[in-house]
């Protein structure tokens, strides 16, 4: 158990809908990272937050957004969902160094 | 810019035989390198990391990796495979101020009895 929690574990929704994925980092970790894992694209970095502020962006679509709250938990919002958004979404957290601890992931299925 | 190439998408070994998973990297920075393992329907677990200390890095479950700058490689090895090692393995490079991780495409390790 990495200490990073993600909810929900599974999410099934329809095209055009909006969903929110939640991540709670390990105690004391200020950085939160979001990753998408799909069969065709592999594991891709989406976005990083550090202590509430956006630090870096990766291959994140404009339909996706994220935020980190004062209690350091983070949410990833996915809107206008398409079939191709079906994937496993991971959250990771870290302290000051670059060792990231991953949550169990949220499996999103868009029908 | 940074990238990772895992040279084998699938490696199959017999239980008790050595494991070698190959990884080459490219980075504009002095890189940190990692190996993560993902068991079916599970999250990612850190096996080991290299962060410019000793070039031979020991990790969990008997795995180790050697950083070779001249060859830009970071191959993962284990002397004797166990059935429980069957999983997908990711070589990862990190560099720059935001510690963004760049993943390889993964190597699926199968262990035969």
Coordinates of N, CA and C in Angstrom, one line a residue:
Chain A
X1 N 0.8 -1.2 0.0 CA 0.0 0.0 0.0 C 0.9 1.2 0.0
X2 N 0.7 2.1 -1.1 CA 1.6 3.2 -1.2 C 1.2 4.4 -0.3
X3 N 0.0 4.4 0.2 CA -0.5 5.5 1.0 C -1.2 6.6 0.2
X4 N -1.3 6.4 -1.2 CA -2.0 7.3 -2.0 C -3.4 6.6 -2.3
X5 N -4.5 7.3 -2.1 CA -5.8 6.7 -2.4 C -6.5 7.4 -3.5
X6 N -7.2 6.7 -4.3 CA -8.0 7.2 -5.4 C -9.4 6.7 -5.4
X7 N -10.3 7.5 -5.7 CA -11.7 7.1 -5.8 C -12.3 7.8 -7.0
X8 N -13.3 7.1 -7.6 CA -13.7 5.7 -7.4 C -12.7 4.7 -8.0
X9 N -12.8 3.5 -7.8 CA -12.0 2.4 -8.4 C -12.4 2.3 -9.9
X10 N -13.7 2.2 -10.1 CA -14.2 2.0 -11.4 C -15.3 3.1 -11.7
X11 N -15.4 3.5 -13.0 CA -16.4 4.5 -13.3 C -16.8 4.2 -14.8
X12 N -18.1 4.0 -14.9 CA -18.7 3.7 -16.2 C -19.6 4.9 -16.6
X13 N -19.4 5.5 -17.7 CA -20.3 6.6 -18.1 C -20.5 6.6 -19.6
X14 N -21.2 7.6 -20.1 CA -21.5 7.7 -21.5 C -20.8 8.8 -22.2
X15 N -20.7 8.7 -23.5 CA -20.0 9.8 -24.2 C -20.8 11.1 -23.9
X16 N -20.0 12.2 -23.9 CA -20.5 13.5 -23.7 C -20.7 13.9 -22.2
X17 N -20.5 12.9 -21.3 CA -20.7 13.2 -19.9 C -19.4 13.8 -19.3
X18 N -19.5 14.2 -18.0 CA -18.4 14.7 -17.2 C -18.2 13.9 -16.0
X19 N -17.0 13.7 -15.6 CA -16.7 12.9 -14.4 C -15.6 13.6 -13.6
X20 N -15.5 13.3 -12.3 CA -14.5 13.8 -11.5 C -13.8 12.6 -10.8
X21 N -12.5 12.6 -10.9 CA -11.7 11.6 -10.2 C -11.0 12.3 -9.0
X22 N -10.9 11.5 -7.9 CA -10.3 12.1 -6.7 C -9.1 11.4 -6.3
X23 N -8.1 12.1 -5.7 CA -6.8 11.6 -5.3 C -6.5 12.2 -3.9
X24 N -6.1 11.4 -3.0 CA -5.5 11.9 -1.7 C -4.1 11.4 -1.7
X25 N -3.1 12.4 -1.6 CA -1.7 12.0 -1.5 C -1.3 11.4 -0.2
X26 N -0.1 10.9 -0.2 CA 0.5 10.4 1.1 C 0.6 11.6 2.0
X27 N 0.5 11.3 3.3 CA 0.6 12.3 4.3 C 2.0 13.1 4.2
X28 N 1.9 14.4 4.1 CA 3.1 15.2 4.0 C 3.6 15.4 2.6
X29 N 3.1 14.8 1.6 CA 3.5 15.0 0.2 C 2.8 16.2 -0.4
X30 N 3.5 17.1 -1.0 CA 3.0 18.4 -1.5 C 2.7 18.3 -3.0
X31 N 3.4 17.4 -3.7 CA 3.2 17.3 -5.1 C 2.2 16.2 -5.5
X32 N 1.3 16.5 -6.4 CA 0.4 15.4 -7.0 C 0.6 15.4 -8.5
X33 N 0.6 14.3 -9.0 CA 0.8 14.1 -10.5 C -0.4 13.2 -11.0
X34 N -0.9 13.5 -12.2 CA -1.9 12.7 -12.8 C -1.3 12.0 -14.1
X35 N -1.6 10.8 -14.3 CA -1.2 10.0 -15.4 C -2.4 9.3 -16.0
X36 N -2.3 9.1 -17.3 CA -3.3 8.3 -18.1 C -2.6 7.1 -18.7
X37 N -3.2 5.9 -18.5 CA -2.6 4.7 -19.1 C -3.7 4.1 -20.0
X38 N -3.3 4.0 -21.3 CA -4.2 3.4 -22.3 C -3.4 2.4 -23.1
X39 N -4.2 1.5 -23.8 CA -3.5 0.5 -24.6 C -2.6 1.1 -25.7
X40 N -3.2 2.1 -26.3 CA -2.5 2.7 -27.5 C -1.4 3.7 -27.1
X41 N -1.6 4.5 -26.1 CA -0.7 5.5 -25.7 C 0.3 5.2 -24.6
X42 N 0.0 4.1 -23.9 CA 0.8 3.7 -22.8 C 0.6 4.6 -21.6
X43 N 1.6 4.8 -20.8 CA 1.5 5.7 -19.6 C 1.9 7.1 -19.9
X44 N 1.0 8.1 -19.8 CA 1.4 9.4 -20.1 C 1.1 10.4 -19.0
X45 N 2.1 11.3 -18.8 CA 1.9 12.3 -17.8 C 0.9 13.3 -18.2
X46 N 0.0 13.7 -17.3 CA -1.0 14.7 -17.7 C -0.7 16.1 -17.1
X47 N -0.6 16.1 -15.7 CA -0.4 17.4 -15.1 C 0.1 17.2 -13.7
X48 N 0.8 18.2 -13.2 CA 1.4 18.2 -11.8 C 0.9 19.4 -11.1
X49 N 0.6 19.2 -9.8 CA 0.3 20.3 -8.9 C 1.3 20.2 -7.7
X50 N 1.7 21.4 -7.2 CA 2.6 21.4 -6.1 C 2.0 22.5 -5.1
X51 N 1.6 22.0 -3.9 CA 1.0 22.8 -2.9 C -0.1 23.8 -3.4
X52 N -0.9 23.2 -4.2 CA -2.1 24.0 -4.7 C -1.9 24.7 -6.0
X53 N -0.7 24.7 -6.5 CA -0.4 25.5 -7.8 C 0.0 24.5 -8.9
X54 N -0.5 24.8 -10.1 CA -0.1 24.0 -11.2 C 1.4 24.2 -11.5
X55 N 2.1 23.0 -11.6 CA 3.6 23.1 -11.8 C 4.0 22.8 -13.2
X56 N 3.4 21.7 -13.7 CA 3.8 21.3 -15.1 C 2.6 20.7 -15.8
X57 N 2.6 20.8 -17.1 CA 1.5 20.2 -17.9 C 2.2 19.2 -18.9
X58 N 1.5 18.1 -19.1 CA 1.9 17.2 -20.1 C 0.9 17.1 -21.2
X59 N 0.6 15.9 -21.6 CA -0.4 15.7 -22.7 C -1.8 15.7 -22.3
X60 N -2.2 16.8 -21.6 CA -3.5 16.9 -21.1 C -4.4 17.6 -22.1
X61 N -5.6 17.0 -22.4 CA -6.5 17.7 -23.4 C -7.2 18.9 -22.7
X62 N -7.7 19.8 -23.6 CA -8.4 21.0 -23.1 C -9.7 20.6 -22.4
X63 N -10.2 19.4 -22.7 CA -11.5 19.0 -22.1 C -11.2 18.5 -20.6
X64 N -9.9 18.3 -20.3 CA -9.6 17.9 -18.9 C -9.0 19.0 -18.1
X65 N -9.3 19.0 -16.8 CA -8.7 20.0 -16.0 C -8.5 19.4 -14.6
X66 N -7.7 20.0 -13.8 CA -7.4 19.5 -12.5 C -7.2 20.6 -11.5
X67 N -7.3 20.3 -10.2 CA -6.9 21.2 -9.2 C -6.5 20.5 -7.9
X68 N -5.8 21.2 -7.1 CA -5.3 20.7 -5.8 C -5.9 21.7 -4.8
X69 N -6.5 21.1 -3.8 CA -7.2 21.9 -2.8 C -6.3 22.1 -1.6
X70 N -6.7 23.1 -0.7 CA -5.8 23.4 0.5 C -5.4 22.2 1.3
X71 N -6.3 21.2 1.4 CA -5.9 20.0 2.2 C -5.0 19.0 1.4
X72 N -4.6 19.4 0.2 CA -3.7 18.8 -0.7 C -4.3 17.7 -1.5
X73 N -5.6 17.3 -1.3 CA -6.2 16.3 -2.2 C -6.4 17.0 -3.6
X74 N -6.5 16.2 -4.6 CA -6.6 16.7 -6.0 C -7.7 16.0 -6.7
X75 N -8.3 16.7 -7.6 CA -9.4 16.2 -8.5 C -9.0 16.4 -9.9
X76 N -9.3 15.4 -10.7 CA -9.1 15.5 -12.2 C -10.5 15.5 -12.8
X77 N -10.9 16.5 -13.5 CA -12.2 16.6 -14.1 C -12.1 16.3 -15.6
X78 N -12.9 15.4 -16.1 CA -12.9 15.0 -17.5 C -14.3 15.4 -18.1
X79 N -14.3 16.2 -19.1 CA -15.6 16.6 -19.6 C -15.8 16.2 -21.1
X80 N -17.0 16.3 -21.6 CA -17.3 16.0 -23.0 C -16.6 14.7 -23.4
X81 N -16.9 13.6 -22.6 CA -16.1 12.4 -22.7 C -16.3 11.7 -24.0
X82 N -15.2 11.1 -24.5 CA -15.2 10.4 -25.8 C -14.8 9.0 -25.5
X83 N -15.1 8.1 -26.5 CA -14.8 6.7 -26.3 C -13.3 6.5 -26.0
X84 N -12.5 7.3 -26.7 CA -11.0 7.2 -26.5 C -10.5 7.7 -25.2
X85 N -11.4 8.2 -24.3 CA -10.9 8.6 -23.0 C -10.9 7.4 -22.0
X86 N -11.5 6.3 -22.5 CA -11.5 5.1 -21.6 C -10.0 4.7 -21.4
X87 N -9.7 4.6 -20.1 CA -8.3 4.4 -19.7 C -8.2 4.2 -18.2
X88 N -7.0 3.9 -17.7 CA -6.8 3.8 -16.3 C -6.1 5.1 -15.9
X89 N -6.6 5.8 -15.0 CA -6.0 7.1 -14.5 C -5.4 7.0 -13.2
X90 N -4.1 7.3 -13.2 CA -3.3 7.1 -11.9 C -3.0 8.5 -11.4
X91 N -3.0 8.6 -10.1 CA -2.5 9.7 -9.3 C -1.2 9.3 -8.6
X92 N -0.2 10.1 -8.5 CA 1.0 9.9 -7.8 C 1.3 11.1 -6.9
X93 N 2.0 10.8 -5.8 CA 2.4 12.0 -5.0 C 3.9 11.8 -4.6
X94 N 4.5 13.0 -4.3 CA 5.9 13.0 -3.8 C 6.1 14.1 -2.9
X95 N 7.3 14.1 -2.2 CA 7.7 15.2 -1.4 C 8.6 16.1 -2.2
X96 N 9.8 16.2 -1.7 CA 10.7 17.2 -2.4 C 11.6 16.5 -3.5
X97 N 11.7 15.2 -3.4 CA 12.5 14.6 -4.4 C 11.6 14.0 -5.5
X98 N 12.2 13.2 -6.4 CA 11.4 12.8 -7.5 C 10.9 11.4 -7.4
X99 N 10.9 10.8 -6.2 CA 10.3 9.5 -6.0 C 8.8 9.6 -5.9
X100 N 8.1 9.1 -6.8 CA 6.7 9.2 -6.8 C 6.0 7.9 -6.4
X101 N 5.0 8.0 -5.6 CA 4.2 6.9 -5.1 C 2.9 6.9 -5.8
X102 N 2.5 5.8 -6.3 CA 1.3 5.7 -7.1 C 0.1 5.2 -6.4
X103 N -1.1 5.7 -6.7 CA -2.3 5.1 -6.2 C -2.7 3.9 -7.0
X104 N -3.8 3.3 -6.6 CA -4.3 2.1 -7.3 C -4.9 2.4 -8.7
X105 N -5.3 3.6 -8.9 CA -5.9 4.0 -10.2 C -7.4 4.0 -10.2
X106 N -7.9 4.7 -11.1 CA -9.4 4.7 -11.4 C -9.5 4.2 -12.9
X107 N -10.3 3.2 -13.0 CA -10.6 2.7 -14.4 C -11.8 3.3 -14.9
X108 N -11.7 4.1 -16.0 CA -12.8 4.8 -16.6 C -13.2 4.1 -17.9
X109 N -14.5 3.8 -18.0 CA -15.0 3.2 -19.2 C -16.1 4.1 -19.7
X110 N -15.9 4.6 -21.0 CA -16.8 5.5 -21.6 C -17.6 4.7 -22.7
X111 N -18.9 4.6 -22.6 CA -19.7 3.7 -23.5 C -20.4 4.6 -24.5
Chain B
X1 N 14.5 17.6 -23.1 CA 13.6 16.5 -23.5 C 14.2 15.2 -23.0
X2 N 13.3 14.2 -22.8 CA 13.7 12.9 -22.3 C 12.9 11.8 -22.9
X3 N 13.4 10.7 -23.1 CA 12.7 9.5 -23.6 C 13.3 8.2 -23.1
X4 N 12.5 7.2 -23.2 CA 12.9 5.9 -22.7 C 12.5 4.8 -23.8
X5 N 13.4 3.9 -24.1 CA 13.1 2.8 -25.0 C 13.3 1.5 -24.3
X6 N 12.2 0.8 -24.1 CA 12.3 -0.6 -23.6 C 12.4 -1.5 -24.8
X7 N 13.5 -2.2 -24.9 CA 13.9 -2.9 -26.1 C 13.1 -4.2 -26.4
X8 N 12.4 -4.7 -25.4 CA 11.6 -5.9 -25.5 C 10.2 -5.6 -25.0
X9 N 9.2 -5.9 -25.8 CA 7.8 -5.7 -25.3 C 7.4 -6.9 -24.5
X10 N 8.0 -8.1 -24.7 CA 7.6 -9.3 -24.0 C 8.9 -10.1 -23.8
X11 N 9.1 -10.6 -22.5 CA 10.2 -11.5 -22.2 C 9.6 -12.7 -21.5
X12 N 10.0 -13.8 -21.9 CA 9.5 -15.1 -21.3 C 10.7 -15.9 -20.7
X13 N 10.6 -16.3 -19.5 CA 11.7 -17.0 -18.8 C 11.1 -18.2 -18.1
X14 N 11.9 -19.1 -17.7 CA 11.5 -20.2 -16.9 C 11.8 -19.9 -15.4
X15 N 11.0 -20.4 -14.5 CA 11.2 -20.2 -13.1 C 12.6 -20.7 -12.7
X16 N 13.3 -19.8 -12.0 CA 14.7 -20.2 -11.5 C 15.8 -19.7 -12.5
X17 N 15.4 -19.2 -13.6 CA 16.5 -18.7 -14.6 C 16.6 -17.2 -14.5
X18 N 17.7 -16.6 -15.0 CA 17.9 -15.2 -14.8 C 16.9 -14.4 -15.7
X19 N 16.7 -13.2 -15.2 CA 15.8 -12.2 -15.9 C 16.7 -11.0 -16.3
X20 N 16.5 -10.6 -17.6 CA 17.1 -9.4 -18.1 C 16.0 -8.6 -18.9
X21 N 15.7 -7.4 -18.4 CA 14.8 -6.5 -19.1 C 15.6 -5.3 -19.5
X22 N 15.6 -4.9 -20.8 CA 16.5 -3.9 -21.3 C 15.9 -2.6 -21.4
X23 N 16.6 -1.5 -21.1 CA 16.1 -0.2 -21.2 C 17.2 0.8 -21.6
X24 N 17.0 1.6 -22.6 CA 17.8 2.7 -23.0 C 17.1 4.0 -22.8
X25 N 17.8 5.1 -22.4 CA 17.2 6.3 -22.1 C 17.9 7.5 -22.9
X26 N 17.2 8.6 -22.9 CA 17.8 9.8 -23.5 C 17.3 11.0 -22.6
X27 N 18.2 11.8 -22.2 CA 17.8 13.0 -21.4 C 18.7 14.1 -21.5
X28 N 18.1 15.3 -21.5 CA 18.9 16.5 -21.6 C 19.5 16.9 -20.3
X29 N 19.0 16.3 -19.2 CA 19.4 16.6 -17.9 C 20.3 15.4 -17.4
X30 N 20.8 15.6 -16.2 CA 21.4 14.5 -15.5 C 20.2 13.7 -14.9
X31 N 20.0 12.5 -15.5 CA 18.7 11.9 -15.2 C 18.6 11.1 -13.9
X32 N 17.4 11.0 -13.4 CA 17.1 10.0 -12.4 C 16.4 8.9 -13.2
X33 N 16.6 7.6 -12.8 CA 16.0 6.5 -13.5 C 15.4 5.6 -12.5
X34 N 14.3 5.0 -13.0 CA 13.5 4.1 -12.1 C 13.0 2.9 -12.9
X35 N 12.7 1.9 -12.1 CA 12.0 0.8 -12.6 C 10.7 0.6 -11.7
X36 N 9.6 0.6 -12.4 CA 8.3 0.3 -11.7 C 7.8 -1.0 -12.2
X37 N 7.0 -1.7 -11.3 CA 6.3 -2.9 -11.7 C 4.8 -2.8 -11.5
X38 N 4.1 -3.4 -12.4 CA 2.6 -3.3 -12.4 C 2.1 -4.7 -12.5
X39 N 1.5 -5.2 -11.4 CA 0.9 -6.5 -11.5 C -0.5 -6.4 -12.0
X40 N -1.1 -7.4 -12.6 CA -2.4 -7.3 -13.2 C -3.4 -6.6 -12.3
X41 N -4.1 -5.6 -12.8 CA -5.2 -4.9 -12.1 C -4.7 -4.3 -10.8
X42 N -3.4 -3.9 -10.8 CA -2.8 -3.2 -9.6 C -2.2 -1.9 -10.1
X43 N -1.9 -1.1 -9.1 CA -1.1 0.1 -9.3 C 0.3 -0.1 -9.6
X44 N 1.1 0.9 -9.7 CA 2.5 0.8 -10.0 C 3.3 0.9 -8.7
X45 N 4.3 0.0 -8.6 CA 5.1 -0.1 -7.4 C 6.6 0.1 -7.8
X46 N 7.2 1.0 -7.0 CA 8.6 1.3 -7.3 C 9.5 0.1 -7.0
X47 N 10.3 -0.4 -7.9 CA 11.3 -1.5 -7.7 C 12.6 -0.9 -7.2
X48 N 13.1 0.1 -7.9 CA 14.4 0.6 -7.6 C 14.6 2.0 -8.3
X49 N 15.6 2.7 -7.8 CA 15.8 4.0 -8.4 C 17.3 4.3 -8.5
X50 N 17.7 5.1 -9.5 CA 19.1 5.6 -9.6 C 19.0 7.1 -9.6
X51 N 19.8 7.7 -8.7 CA 19.8 9.2 -8.6 C 21.2 9.7 -8.4
X52 N 22.1 9.2 -9.2 CA 23.5 9.7 -9.4 C 24.4 9.3 -8.2
X53 N 24.0 8.3 -7.5 CA 24.9 7.8 -6.4 C 25.6 6.5 -7.1
X54 N 25.5 5.4 -6.4 CA 26.1 4.2 -7.0 C 25.5 3.8 -8.3
X55 N 26.3 3.3 -9.2 CA 25.7 2.9 -10.5 C 25.0 1.6 -10.5
X56 N 25.3 0.7 -9.5 CA 24.6 -0.5 -9.4 C 23.6 -0.3 -8.3
X57 N 22.4 -0.4 -8.6 CA 21.3 -0.1 -7.7 C 20.6 -1.4 -7.4
X58 N 20.4 -1.6 -6.1 CA 19.6 -2.8 -5.6 C 18.2 -2.4 -5.2
X59 N 17.3 -3.2 -5.6 CA 15.9 -2.9 -5.3 C 15.2 -4.0 -4.5
X60 N 13.9 -4.0 -4.6 CA 13.1 -5.0 -3.8 C 13.0 -6.3 -4.6
X61 N 12.7 -7.3 -3.8 CA 12.5 -8.7 -4.4 C 13.6 -9.2 -5.2
X62 N 14.9 -8.8 -4.9 CA 16.0 -9.4 -5.5 C 16.4 -8.7 -6.9
X63 N 15.7 -7.7 -7.3 CA 16.0 -7.0 -8.6 C 17.2 -6.0 -8.4
X64 N 18.0 -5.8 -9.4 CA 18.9 -4.8 -9.4 C 19.1 -4.3 -10.8
X65 N 19.7 -3.1 -11.0 CA 19.9 -2.4 -12.3 C 21.2 -1.7 -12.2
X66 N 21.8 -1.6 -13.4 CA 23.1 -0.9 -13.5 C 23.0 0.2 -14.5
X67 N 23.4 1.4 -14.0 CA 23.4 2.6 -14.8 C 24.7 2.7 -15.6
X68 N 24.6 2.7 -16.9 CA 25.8 2.8 -17.7 C 25.6 4.1 -18.6
X69 N 26.3 5.1 -18.2 CA 26.2 6.4 -18.9 C 26.7 6.3 -20.4
X70 N 27.8 5.6 -20.6 CA 28.4 5.5 -21.9 C 27.4 4.8 -22.9
X71 N 26.6 3.9 -22.4 CA 25.7 3.2 -23.2 C 24.3 3.7 -23.1
X72 N 24.1 4.7 -22.3 CA 22.7 5.3 -21.9 C 21.7 4.1 -21.7
X73 N 22.2 3.2 -20.8 CA 21.3 2.1 -20.5 C 21.1 1.9 -19.0
X74 N 20.0 1.2 -18.7 CA 19.6 1.0 -17.3 C 18.8 -0.3 -17.3
X75 N 19.5 -1.4 -17.5 CA 18.9 -2.7 -17.6 C 18.6 -3.3 -16.3
X76 N 17.5 -4.0 -16.2 CA 17.0 -4.6 -14.9 C 17.3 -6.1 -15.0
X77 N 17.9 -6.6 -13.8 CA 18.2 -8.0 -13.8 C 17.8 -8.6 -12.5
X78 N 17.6 -9.9 -12.5 CA 17.4 -10.7 -11.3 C 18.0 -12.1 -11.6
X79 N 18.7 -12.6 -10.6 CA 19.4 -13.9 -10.8 C 18.5 -15.1 -11.1
X80 N 17.4 -15.1 -10.4 CA 16.5 -16.3 -10.5 C 15.0 -15.8 -10.4
X81 N 14.3 -16.1 -11.5 CA 12.9 -15.7 -11.6 C 12.0 -16.5 -10.7
X82 N 11.0 -15.8 -10.2 CA 10.0 -16.5 -9.4 C 8.6 -16.3 -10.1
X83 N 7.7 -17.2 -9.9 CA 6.4 -17.1 -10.5 C 5.8 -15.7 -10.2
X84 N 6.0 -15.3 -9.0 CA 5.3 -14.0 -8.6 C 5.9 -12.8 -9.3
X85 N 7.0 -13.0 -10.0 CA 7.6 -11.8 -10.8 C 6.9 -11.5 -12.1
X86 N 6.0 -12.4 -12.5 CA 5.2 -12.2 -13.7 C 4.4 -10.9 -13.6
X87 N 4.7 -9.9 -14.4 CA 4.0 -8.6 -14.3 C 4.5 -7.8 -15.5
X88 N 4.1 -6.5 -15.5 CA 4.6 -5.6 -16.5 C 5.6 -4.7 -15.8
X89 N 6.7 -4.4 -16.5 CA 7.8 -3.6 -15.9 C 8.0 -2.4 -16.8
X90 N 8.1 -1.3 -16.1 CA 8.3 0.0 -16.8 C 9.6 0.7 -16.4
X91 N 10.4 1.0 -17.4 CA 11.6 1.8 -17.2 C 11.2 3.3 -17.3
X92 N 11.7 4.1 -16.4 CA 11.2 5.5 -16.3 C 12.3 6.5 -16.1
X93 N 12.3 7.6 -16.8 CA 13.3 8.6 -16.6 C 12.7 9.9 -16.1
X94 N 13.4 10.6 -15.3 CA 12.9 11.8 -14.7 C 14.1 12.9 -14.8
X95 N 13.7 14.1 -15.1 CA 14.7 15.1 -15.1 C 14.1 16.5 -15.1
X96 N 14.8 17.5 -14.8 CA 14.3 18.8 -14.8 C 13.6 19.2 -13.4
X97 N 13.2 20.4 -13.3 CA 12.7 20.9 -12.0 C 11.4 20.4 -11.6
X98 N 10.6 19.9 -12.5 CA 9.2 19.4 -12.1 C 9.1 17.9 -11.8
X99 N 10.3 17.2 -12.0 CA 10.3 15.8 -11.7 C 9.3 15.0 -12.5
X100 N 8.9 15.5 -13.7 CA 8.0 14.7 -14.5 C 8.6 13.4 -14.9
X101 N 7.8 12.3 -14.8 CA 8.2 11.0 -15.2 C 7.9 10.7 -16.6
X102 N 8.8 10.2 -17.4 CA 8.5 9.7 -18.7 C 8.7 8.2 -18.7
X103 N 7.6 7.5 -19.1 CA 7.6 6.1 -19.0 C 8.0 5.4 -20.4
X104 N 8.7 4.3 -20.3 CA 8.8 3.4 -21.5 C 7.4 2.7 -21.7
X105 N 7.4 2.0 -22.8 CA 6.1 1.3 -23.2 C 5.9 0.1 -22.4
X106 N 6.8 -0.4 -21.6 CA 6.6 -1.5 -20.8 C 7.1 -2.8 -21.4
X107 N 7.6 -3.7 -20.5 CA 7.9 -5.1 -20.9 C 7.1 -6.0 -20.1
X108 N 6.4 -6.9 -20.7 CA 5.6 -7.9 -20.1 C 6.5 -9.1 -19.8
X109 N 6.7 -9.4 -18.5 CA 7.5 -10.6 -18.1 C 6.6 -11.8 -17.8
X110 N 6.8 -12.9 -18.5 CA 6.1 -14.1 -18.3 C 7.1 -15.1 -17.6
X111 N 6.6 -15.8 -16.6 CA 7.5 -16.8 -15.9 C 6.8 -18.1 -16.1
X112 N 7.5 -19.0 -16.7 CA 6.9 -20.4 -16.9 C 7.4 -21.4 -15.9
X113 N 6.5 -22.3 -15.5 CA 6.9 -23.2 -14.4 C 7.9 -24.2 -14.9

